[in-house]
Coordinates of C-alpha atoms and ligand atoms in Angstrom, one line a residue:
M1 CA 159.9 -96.3 -14.2
R2 CA 157.3 -94.0 -13.0
E3 CA 153.5 -94.5 -13.1
T4 CA 151.5 -92.1 -15.0
N5 CA 147.5 -91.8 -15.0
F6 CA 145.7 -90.9 -18.5
D7 CA 142.1 -89.9 -17.2
G8 CA 139.3 -90.3 -19.9
I9 CA 137.3 -86.7 -20.2
V10 CA 133.6 -87.0 -19.7
G11 CA 131.6 -86.3 -23.1
P12 CA 129.0 -84.2 -23.8
S13 CA 126.4 -86.8 -24.0
H14 CA 127.3 -88.2 -20.4
N15 CA 124.1 -89.6 -19.7
Y16 CA 122.2 -92.2 -17.3
S17 CA 120.8 -94.9 -19.6
G18 CA 120.7 -98.2 -17.5
L19 CA 122.8 -99.8 -19.8
S20 CA 125.2 -102.0 -17.5
Y21 CA 123.1 -105.0 -16.1
G22 CA 125.5 -106.2 -13.5
N23 CA 126.6 -102.7 -12.4
V24 CA 124.4 -101.9 -9.4
A25 CA 124.7 -98.0 -9.7
S26 CA 124.1 -97.9 -13.5
L27 CA 120.6 -99.5 -12.9
Q28 CA 119.5 -97.8 -9.8
F29 CA 120.0 -94.2 -11.7
A30 CA 118.6 -95.0 -15.0
K31 CA 116.8 -92.2 -16.4
D32 CA 118.2 -89.4 -13.9
I33 CA 118.9 -86.2 -15.8
S34 CA 122.5 -85.9 -16.1
S35 CA 125.0 -82.7 -16.0
P36 CA 127.5 -83.5 -18.6
K37 CA 129.2 -79.9 -17.6
Q38 CA 129.3 -80.7 -14.1
A39 CA 130.8 -84.3 -14.6
A40 CA 133.4 -83.0 -17.2
L41 CA 134.8 -80.6 -14.5
Q42 CA 134.5 -83.1 -11.7
G43 CA 136.9 -85.5 -13.6
L44 CA 139.2 -82.4 -14.4
K45 CA 139.4 -81.4 -11.3
K46 CA 140.7 -84.8 -9.9
A47 CA 143.3 -85.0 -12.8
K48 CA 144.4 -81.8 -11.6
T49 CA 144.7 -82.1 -8.1
L50 CA 147.0 -85.1 -9.0
A51 CA 149.1 -83.5 -11.3
D52 CA 149.4 -80.8 -8.6
M53 CA 150.5 -83.4 -6.0
G54 CA 153.3 -84.4 -8.7
I55 CA 151.5 -87.3 -10.1
L56 CA 152.2 -87.3 -14.2
Q57 CA 148.9 -87.1 -15.4
G58 CA 147.8 -87.0 -18.8
V59 CA 144.1 -87.2 -20.7
I60 CA 142.2 -89.0 -23.5
P61 CA 139.6 -87.2 -25.3
P62 CA 135.9 -88.1 -25.7
Q63 CA 134.4 -89.7 -28.4
V64 CA 132.0 -88.5 -30.7
R65 CA 128.2 -89.7 -29.7
P66 CA 125.8 -90.2 -30.7
D67 CA 127.6 -92.5 -33.1
L68 CA 126.0 -92.8 -36.3
L69 CA 128.2 -95.1 -37.9
A70 CA 126.7 -97.6 -35.0
L71 CA 123.2 -96.4 -35.9
R72 CA 123.6 -96.9 -39.2
N73 CA 125.1 -100.3 -38.6
L74 CA 121.7 -101.1 -36.8
G75 CA 120.0 -100.3 -40.0
F76 CA 118.9 -96.8 -39.7
S77 CA 119.3 -94.8 -42.7
G78 CA 118.7 -91.3 -44.3
T79 CA 120.6 -88.0 -43.3
D80 CA 121.9 -87.7 -40.0
A81 CA 118.6 -86.2 -38.3
E82 CA 116.8 -88.6 -40.1
V83 CA 118.9 -91.7 -38.4
L84 CA 118.8 -89.8 -35.0
Q85 CA 114.8 -89.4 -35.1
Q86 CA 114.1 -93.1 -36.6
A87 CA 116.2 -94.5 -33.7
Y88 CA 114.6 -92.6 -31.2
Q89 CA 111.0 -93.4 -32.4
E90 CA 111.4 -97.1 -32.9
D91 CA 113.7 -97.9 -30.1
P92 CA 115.0 -95.3 -27.8
T93 CA 117.3 -97.7 -26.1
L94 CA 119.3 -98.1 -29.3
L95 CA 119.9 -94.4 -29.2
S96 CA 121.0 -94.4 -25.4
I97 CA 123.5 -97.1 -26.8
C98 CA 124.8 -95.2 -29.4
S99 CA 125.4 -92.0 -27.3
S100 CA 126.7 -93.3 -23.8
S101 CA 129.9 -91.3 -22.8
S102 CA 131.1 -94.5 -21.2
F103 CA 134.5 -94.3 -23.2
M104 CA 135.2 -91.7 -20.0
W105 CA 136.1 -94.8 -18.0
T106 CA 139.6 -95.4 -19.4
A107 CA 140.5 -97.9 -16.9
N108 CA 138.6 -100.0 -19.5
A109 CA 140.2 -98.5 -22.5
A110 CA 143.0 -101.1 -22.8
T111 CA 145.7 -103.3 -20.7
V112 CA 149.3 -101.7 -20.4
A113 CA 152.8 -103.5 -20.4
P114 CA 155.3 -101.5 -19.5
S115 CA 158.6 -101.8 -21.4
S116 CA 160.7 -103.3 -18.7
D117 CA 158.0 -106.2 -18.8
T118 CA 158.1 -107.0 -22.3
K119 CA 160.3 -109.1 -24.5
D120 CA 160.8 -106.5 -27.1
G121 CA 161.3 -104.1 -24.7
K122 CA 158.7 -101.6 -25.8
C123 CA 155.6 -100.2 -24.0
H124 CA 152.5 -102.3 -25.3
F125 CA 148.7 -101.7 -25.3
T126 CA 146.0 -103.8 -26.2
V127 CA 142.7 -102.3 -26.5
A128 CA 139.9 -103.8 -24.6
N129 CA 137.1 -104.9 -27.1
L130 CA 134.6 -104.4 -24.1
R131 CA 132.0 -106.9 -26.0
S132 CA 130.0 -107.9 -23.1
K133 CA 127.6 -104.8 -23.5
A134 CA 126.6 -103.1 -26.7
H135 CA 127.2 -99.2 -25.7
R136 CA 130.8 -100.4 -24.8
A137 CA 131.5 -102.6 -27.6
I138 CA 131.5 -99.4 -29.7
E139 CA 134.3 -97.9 -28.1
P140 CA 137.6 -99.9 -29.3
Q141 CA 138.3 -98.3 -32.6
N142 CA 138.2 -94.7 -31.6
T143 CA 140.2 -95.7 -28.5
Y144 CA 142.8 -97.1 -30.7
Q145 CA 142.9 -94.2 -32.9
S146 CA 143.3 -91.9 -29.5
L147 CA 146.2 -94.1 -27.8
Q148 CA 148.0 -93.9 -31.5
Q149 CA 147.9 -89.9 -31.0
I150 CA 149.2 -90.1 -27.8
F151 CA 151.7 -92.9 -27.8
C152 CA 152.4 -92.2 -31.1
H153 CA 156.4 -92.5 -31.0
E154 CA 157.3 -96.3 -33.0
D155 CA 160.6 -96.6 -31.2
F156 CA 158.7 -96.6 -27.9
F157 CA 155.3 -97.9 -28.3
R158 CA 153.3 -100.5 -29.7
V159 CA 149.4 -100.2 -29.7
H160 CA 147.2 -103.6 -30.4
S161 CA 143.8 -103.4 -31.5
C162 CA 141.3 -105.3 -29.6
L163 CA 140.8 -109.2 -29.4
E164 CA 138.5 -110.7 -31.7
L165 CA 136.8 -114.0 -32.1
G166 CA 133.8 -113.3 -30.3
D167 CA 132.5 -114.1 -26.8
A168 CA 135.2 -116.3 -25.2
F169 CA 137.3 -113.5 -25.8
S170 CA 135.3 -110.8 -23.5
D171 CA 138.2 -108.4 -22.6
E172 CA 137.3 -105.3 -20.2
G173 CA 140.9 -103.7 -19.9
A174 CA 143.1 -102.7 -17.2
A175 CA 140.1 -102.8 -14.8
N176 CA 141.0 -106.7 -14.3
H177 CA 144.8 -106.4 -14.3
T178 CA 147.3 -105.0 -11.8
R179 CA 150.8 -104.4 -12.2
F180 CA 152.7 -105.0 -8.7
E181 CA 156.2 -103.9 -8.6
S182 CA 158.7 -105.1 -5.5
T183 CA 160.5 -102.6 -3.9
K184 CA 163.4 -104.6 -3.3
T185 CA 163.9 -105.9 -6.8
N186 CA 161.8 -103.5 -9.0
Q187 CA 160.6 -107.1 -10.6
A188 CA 157.0 -106.7 -12.0
L189 CA 154.0 -109.0 -11.4
H190 CA 151.1 -108.9 -13.9
F191 CA 148.0 -109.7 -11.8
F192 CA 145.2 -110.8 -14.4
V193 CA 141.9 -111.5 -12.4
Y194 CA 139.0 -112.9 -14.7
G195 CA 135.3 -113.7 -14.3
R196 CA 134.8 -116.9 -16.0
E197 CA 136.3 -119.8 -18.1
A198 CA 134.9 -119.4 -21.4
M199 CA 136.1 -122.7 -22.8
N200 CA 135.7 -124.8 -19.5
R201 CA 132.2 -125.7 -19.0
Q202 CA 132.9 -127.4 -15.4
A203 CA 134.5 -124.0 -14.2
I204 CA 132.5 -122.1 -11.3
Q205 CA 130.8 -118.9 -12.7
P206 CA 128.4 -116.4 -11.5
E207 CA 124.8 -117.2 -11.9
R208 CA 123.0 -113.7 -11.9
F209 CA 125.1 -111.1 -13.6
P210 CA 127.8 -111.6 -16.5
A211 CA 131.4 -111.9 -15.6
R212 CA 132.6 -109.5 -18.1
Q213 CA 136.4 -110.8 -18.3
T214 CA 137.3 -114.4 -19.6
L215 CA 140.3 -116.5 -18.5
E216 CA 141.0 -117.0 -22.0
A217 CA 141.2 -113.0 -23.1
S218 CA 143.4 -112.3 -20.2
K219 CA 145.9 -115.1 -21.7
A220 CA 145.7 -113.4 -25.2
V221 CA 146.2 -109.9 -23.6
A222 CA 149.5 -111.2 -21.7
R223 CA 150.5 -112.7 -25.3
R224 CA 149.7 -109.8 -27.3
N225 CA 151.3 -107.3 -24.9
N226 CA 154.4 -109.4 -25.2
I227 CA 154.7 -109.7 -21.4
K228 CA 157.4 -112.3 -19.9
E229 CA 155.8 -115.4 -19.4
E230 CA 157.4 -115.6 -15.8
L231 CA 155.8 -112.3 -14.7
C232 CA 152.0 -113.4 -15.2
F233 CA 149.7 -114.6 -12.7
F234 CA 146.2 -115.3 -13.5
A235 CA 143.5 -115.7 -10.6
Q236 CA 139.8 -115.9 -10.5
Q237 CA 137.2 -113.3 -9.1
N238 CA 135.1 -114.5 -6.7
P239 CA 131.7 -115.3 -8.5
A240 CA 129.7 -114.5 -5.8
V241 CA 130.7 -110.8 -5.2
I242 CA 130.0 -110.4 -9.3
D243 CA 126.4 -111.5 -8.3
A244 CA 126.8 -108.7 -5.7
G245 CA 127.5 -105.8 -8.1
V246 CA 131.0 -106.4 -8.5
F247 CA 131.4 -106.2 -12.4
H248 CA 135.0 -105.3 -12.7
N249 CA 138.2 -106.3 -9.9
D250 CA 138.8 -102.8 -9.5
V251 CA 135.4 -102.6 -7.8
I252 CA 136.8 -105.0 -4.9
S253 CA 140.4 -104.6 -5.0
V254 CA 143.2 -101.9 -5.8
G255 CA 146.9 -102.4 -5.9
Y256 CA 150.0 -100.3 -6.2
K257 CA 153.5 -101.2 -6.5
N258 CA 153.9 -103.7 -3.2
V259 CA 150.3 -103.1 -1.9
L260 CA 147.4 -104.2 -2.2
L261 CA 144.4 -103.2 -0.8
Y262 CA 141.6 -106.1 -1.2
H263 CA 138.2 -107.5 0.2
E264 CA 138.1 -110.7 1.9
T265 CA 135.7 -112.2 -0.6
A266 CA 137.4 -110.5 -3.8
F267 CA 139.0 -113.7 -5.1
L268 CA 137.4 -117.4 -5.4
N269 CA 140.1 -118.6 -3.2
T270 CA 141.4 -115.4 -1.6
K271 CA 143.9 -116.9 0.7
A272 CA 145.4 -118.9 -1.7
T273 CA 145.4 -116.2 -3.9
L274 CA 147.3 -113.8 -1.4
D275 CA 149.7 -116.8 -0.8
E276 CA 150.8 -117.2 -4.0
L277 CA 151.0 -113.3 -4.8
Q278 CA 153.1 -113.1 -1.6
Q279 CA 155.4 -115.8 -2.9
R280 CA 155.7 -114.6 -6.5
M281 CA 156.5 -111.1 -5.0
Q282 CA 159.2 -112.9 -2.7
G283 CA 157.5 -111.9 0.5
D284 CA 157.5 -108.2 -0.1
L285 CA 153.9 -107.7 -0.7
I286 CA 151.9 -105.7 1.9
G287 CA 148.4 -107.0 1.9
I288 CA 145.7 -104.7 3.7
R289 CA 142.8 -107.1 3.9
V290 CA 139.2 -105.7 4.5
S291 CA 137.0 -108.0 6.1
L292 CA 133.4 -108.7 5.9
D293 CA 133.4 -107.4 9.9
D294 CA 135.0 -104.1 8.7
V295 CA 132.8 -103.3 5.3
S296 CA 130.5 -105.3 3.7
V297 CA 130.3 -106.1 0.1
E298 CA 127.1 -103.7 -0.2
A299 CA 129.0 -100.6 1.3
A300 CA 131.9 -101.7 -1.1
V301 CA 129.8 -101.4 -4.5
Q302 CA 128.0 -98.3 -2.8
T303 CA 131.2 -96.3 -1.8
Y304 CA 133.6 -97.7 -4.3
L305 CA 136.0 -97.9 -1.4
F306 CA 138.3 -100.5 -3.6
N307 CA 137.7 -98.2 -6.7
S308 CA 140.2 -95.6 -5.0
Q309 CA 143.3 -94.8 -6.5
I310 CA 146.5 -95.4 -4.7
V311 CA 149.3 -92.7 -5.6
E312 CA 152.9 -91.7 -4.4
P313 CA 153.5 -88.3 -4.5
E314 CA 156.5 -88.8 -2.4
P315 CA 158.6 -92.0 -2.5
G316 CA 157.3 -93.9 0.0
K317 CA 154.4 -91.9 0.9
M318 CA 150.9 -93.3 -0.6
V319 CA 148.1 -91.5 -0.8
L320 CA 144.3 -92.6 -1.2
I321 CA 142.4 -91.2 -4.0
A322 CA 138.9 -92.0 -2.8
P323 CA 135.1 -90.8 -4.0
E324 CA 133.1 -88.9 -1.2
H325 CA 130.9 -91.5 -0.9
C326 CA 133.5 -93.2 1.2
Q327 CA 133.5 -90.3 3.8
Q328 CA 130.0 -90.5 4.3
E329 CA 129.5 -94.6 4.9
A330 CA 130.6 -95.0 8.6
S331 CA 132.0 -98.4 8.2
V332 CA 134.1 -97.3 5.3
K333 CA 135.2 -94.3 6.8
A334 CA 136.3 -96.0 9.9
F335 CA 138.3 -98.4 7.8
I336 CA 140.0 -95.9 5.9
D337 CA 141.0 -93.7 9.3
K338 CA 142.2 -97.2 10.9
M339 CA 144.3 -98.0 7.7
I340 CA 145.9 -94.5 7.8
A341 CA 146.8 -94.7 11.5
D342 CA 148.2 -98.1 10.8
P343 CA 152.1 -98.1 10.6
N344 CA 152.6 -101.2 8.8
N345 CA 151.2 -100.0 5.7
P346 CA 152.7 -96.6 3.6
I347 CA 149.0 -95.1 3.0
E348 CA 149.5 -92.0 5.1
E349 CA 146.4 -89.7 3.7
A350 CA 143.3 -90.1 2.0
H351 CA 142.0 -87.3 -0.2
Y352 CA 138.3 -87.4 -1.2
F353 CA 136.6 -86.3 -4.2
D354 CA 133.1 -85.6 -5.5
L355 CA 132.9 -87.6 -8.4
L356 CA 129.0 -87.9 -8.2
Q357 CA 128.2 -87.7 -11.7
S358 CA 130.6 -90.5 -12.9
M359 CA 129.8 -92.8 -9.2
K360 CA 125.9 -92.7 -10.5
N361 CA 126.8 -94.5 -13.8
G362 CA 129.2 -97.0 -11.3
G363 CA 132.5 -95.3 -12.2
G364 CA 134.8 -94.0 -9.6
P365 CA 138.2 -92.6 -9.6
A366 CA 140.3 -95.5 -10.4
C367 CA 137.8 -96.3 -13.4
L368 CA 138.6 -92.6 -15.0
R369 CA 142.3 -93.7 -15.2
L370 CA 144.6 -96.0 -17.3
R371 CA 147.6 -96.4 -15.8
V372 CA 151.0 -96.1 -17.8
A373 CA 154.4 -97.0 -16.2
L374 CA 157.1 -95.2 -18.4
T375 CA 160.8 -94.4 -18.4
D376 CA 161.9 -90.8 -18.6
E377 CA 162.7 -91.3 -22.2
E378 CA 159.0 -92.6 -22.8
I379 CA 157.7 -89.6 -21.2
A380 CA 159.6 -87.7 -23.3
A381 CA 158.0 -89.3 -26.5
V382 CA 154.5 -89.0 -25.3
N383 CA 152.3 -86.4 -27.4
P384 CA 153.3 -83.2 -25.0
K385 CA 149.9 -81.6 -25.6
C386 CA 148.2 -84.2 -23.5
W387 CA 150.0 -84.0 -19.9
I388 CA 148.0 -81.9 -17.4
N389 CA 149.4 -78.5 -16.2
D390 CA 147.8 -74.9 -15.2
N391 CA 147.7 -74.0 -19.0
L392 CA 146.1 -77.2 -20.4
Y393 CA 143.8 -77.4 -17.4
N394 CA 142.6 -73.8 -17.9
D395 CA 142.2 -74.8 -21.8
L396 CA 140.0 -77.9 -21.0
C397 CA 137.5 -76.0 -18.4
R398 CA 137.0 -73.4 -20.7
W399 CA 136.3 -75.6 -23.7
V400 CA 133.9 -77.5 -21.3
N401 CA 132.2 -74.3 -20.3
E402 CA 131.8 -73.3 -23.9
Y403 CA 130.4 -76.8 -25.2
Y404 CA 129.0 -78.7 -22.7
R405 CA 125.3 -78.3 -21.4
D406 CA 124.5 -78.4 -17.5
E407 CA 121.5 -80.5 -17.9
L408 CA 121.0 -83.6 -20.5
N409 CA 117.8 -85.2 -21.0
L410 CA 117.6 -88.6 -23.2
E411 CA 115.6 -86.8 -25.7
D412 CA 118.0 -84.3 -26.2
L413 CA 120.2 -86.9 -27.9
R414 CA 117.9 -86.9 -31.0
D415 CA 118.4 -83.2 -31.8
P416 CA 120.6 -83.0 -34.9
S417 CA 122.1 -79.7 -33.4
F418 CA 123.4 -82.0 -30.3
L419 CA 125.4 -84.0 -32.6
L420 CA 126.7 -81.0 -34.5
Q421 CA 127.6 -79.5 -31.5
A422 CA 129.4 -82.4 -30.1
K423 CA 131.2 -82.9 -33.3
E424 CA 132.7 -79.3 -32.9
A425 CA 133.5 -79.7 -29.5
I426 CA 135.6 -82.8 -30.2
Q427 CA 137.2 -81.2 -33.1
S428 CA 138.3 -78.2 -31.1
L429 CA 139.6 -80.3 -28.4
H430 CA 141.8 -82.6 -30.9
G431 CA 143.1 -79.0 -31.9
I432 CA 144.0 -78.5 -28.2
L433 CA 145.7 -82.0 -27.8
G434 CA 147.4 -82.0 -31.2
F435 CA 145.5 -84.6 -32.7
T436 CA 146.4 -85.2 -36.0
R437 CA 145.1 -87.6 -38.9
T438 CA 148.3 -89.4 -39.4
C439 CA 150.8 -89.8 -36.5
Ligands
LIG501 O1 130.8 -100.6 -18.0 N1 128.8 -97.9 -16.6 C1 130.4 -98.6 -16.8 C2 131.4 -98.3 -15.7 C3 132.9 -98.8 -15.8 C4 133.4 -98.3 -14.6 N2 134.8 -99.0 -14.7 C5 135.7 -99.7 -13.9 N3 135.2 -100.3 -13.0 N4 136.5 -99.7 -14.4 C6 130.5 -100.1 -17.0 O2 129.5 -100.7 -16.4 C7 126.7 -97.3 -17.4 C8 126.1 -96.4 -18.5 C9 124.6 -96.1 -18.5 O3 123.8 -97.0 -17.7 O4 124.3 -95.2 -19.0 C10 128.2 -97.8 -17.6 O5 128.7 -98.1 -18.7

């Protein structure tokens, strides 16, 4: 098994619309002018740097926005130009909702179960329904199609559509799921972190901001992905940190193999959760605890320390892929330096990335990637045109420079020529990635 990353390519409509209540950055930077070109190039640079470090790195293409189907579903009619104009005039927020580039955060695209952990020995994907936010609820169908184009070999992969049945099954994908792996036995543990129990009125919930992942959804995803029951563990996120702006678990903890970097406030009962994790990992878990004295929850949310990626370019040597914001905040930088100097954990280096365009919407390095652990045979069965190498990287940068705007205002989104350009861009990218209608 080798862990690969599939990064979402930022879309031409990348903008700041303040659509994610409970996501502090999304509200803080609402209505700022965005740069789709910079955003896409920043994301690609991260992906290419990881590929150069020896990490297998794929990409998932953007979706066409504005989403005319969604606007028509909201009752706007006529030609595409008329639909855009009506939406802009009647309720510009609806145009924003249907124009978000939020599919770029592929940690929310799906939850993945590698073939070693499933009952049928196939690698399963369940697309996330993202139903707690309107602008994200329009993503699943396209995500399903993209995953089918990338993981198209039926002998190895099963892509499932998203959960239905409403709010009780609200699912945000891999952002609330971590697959640990024991270094001694190679056995996996699927750690699902949920924000609320939809069907238990007595259960504790956040009071201020919505909990976007339900226990019921996490359990359904585990079943749908056919994961062996004994490999699953469900724990509740701390409602108080959701109320402090931690809208996904990957904003307050990150795991890789037998390592978990976590804030002491991350879970409803952090000590009991860690004890059980340790026991299920047969004593092999290396927990790196960040205390409130080290880093406040506010600093964690501002810098996205826990939205770093942990990668392993050489066996046993782990590297933290962190946002530049972490370098700029003294307490966070001091903690990272202390962690790197500590020989009791395998994280030996930190690399910092400028992801400002994504960060201003509350998306850090880990939000931008979907992790897929694959065997060599499965790697060979993935659509080969999706893997980043020098050629694909150069093609993608050229493509971004050709189609993306340096600056985007919300007003630009009502321009029918913007939509035409976006459609042309995505079509051209599908050509580069070898996407076909039928796989
Ligand atoms: O769903 N932001 C995204 C950020 C997702 C981050 N993903 C992970 N933590 N894995 C969200 O809140 C903001 C869009 C706007 O306001 O225009 C947004 O959707």
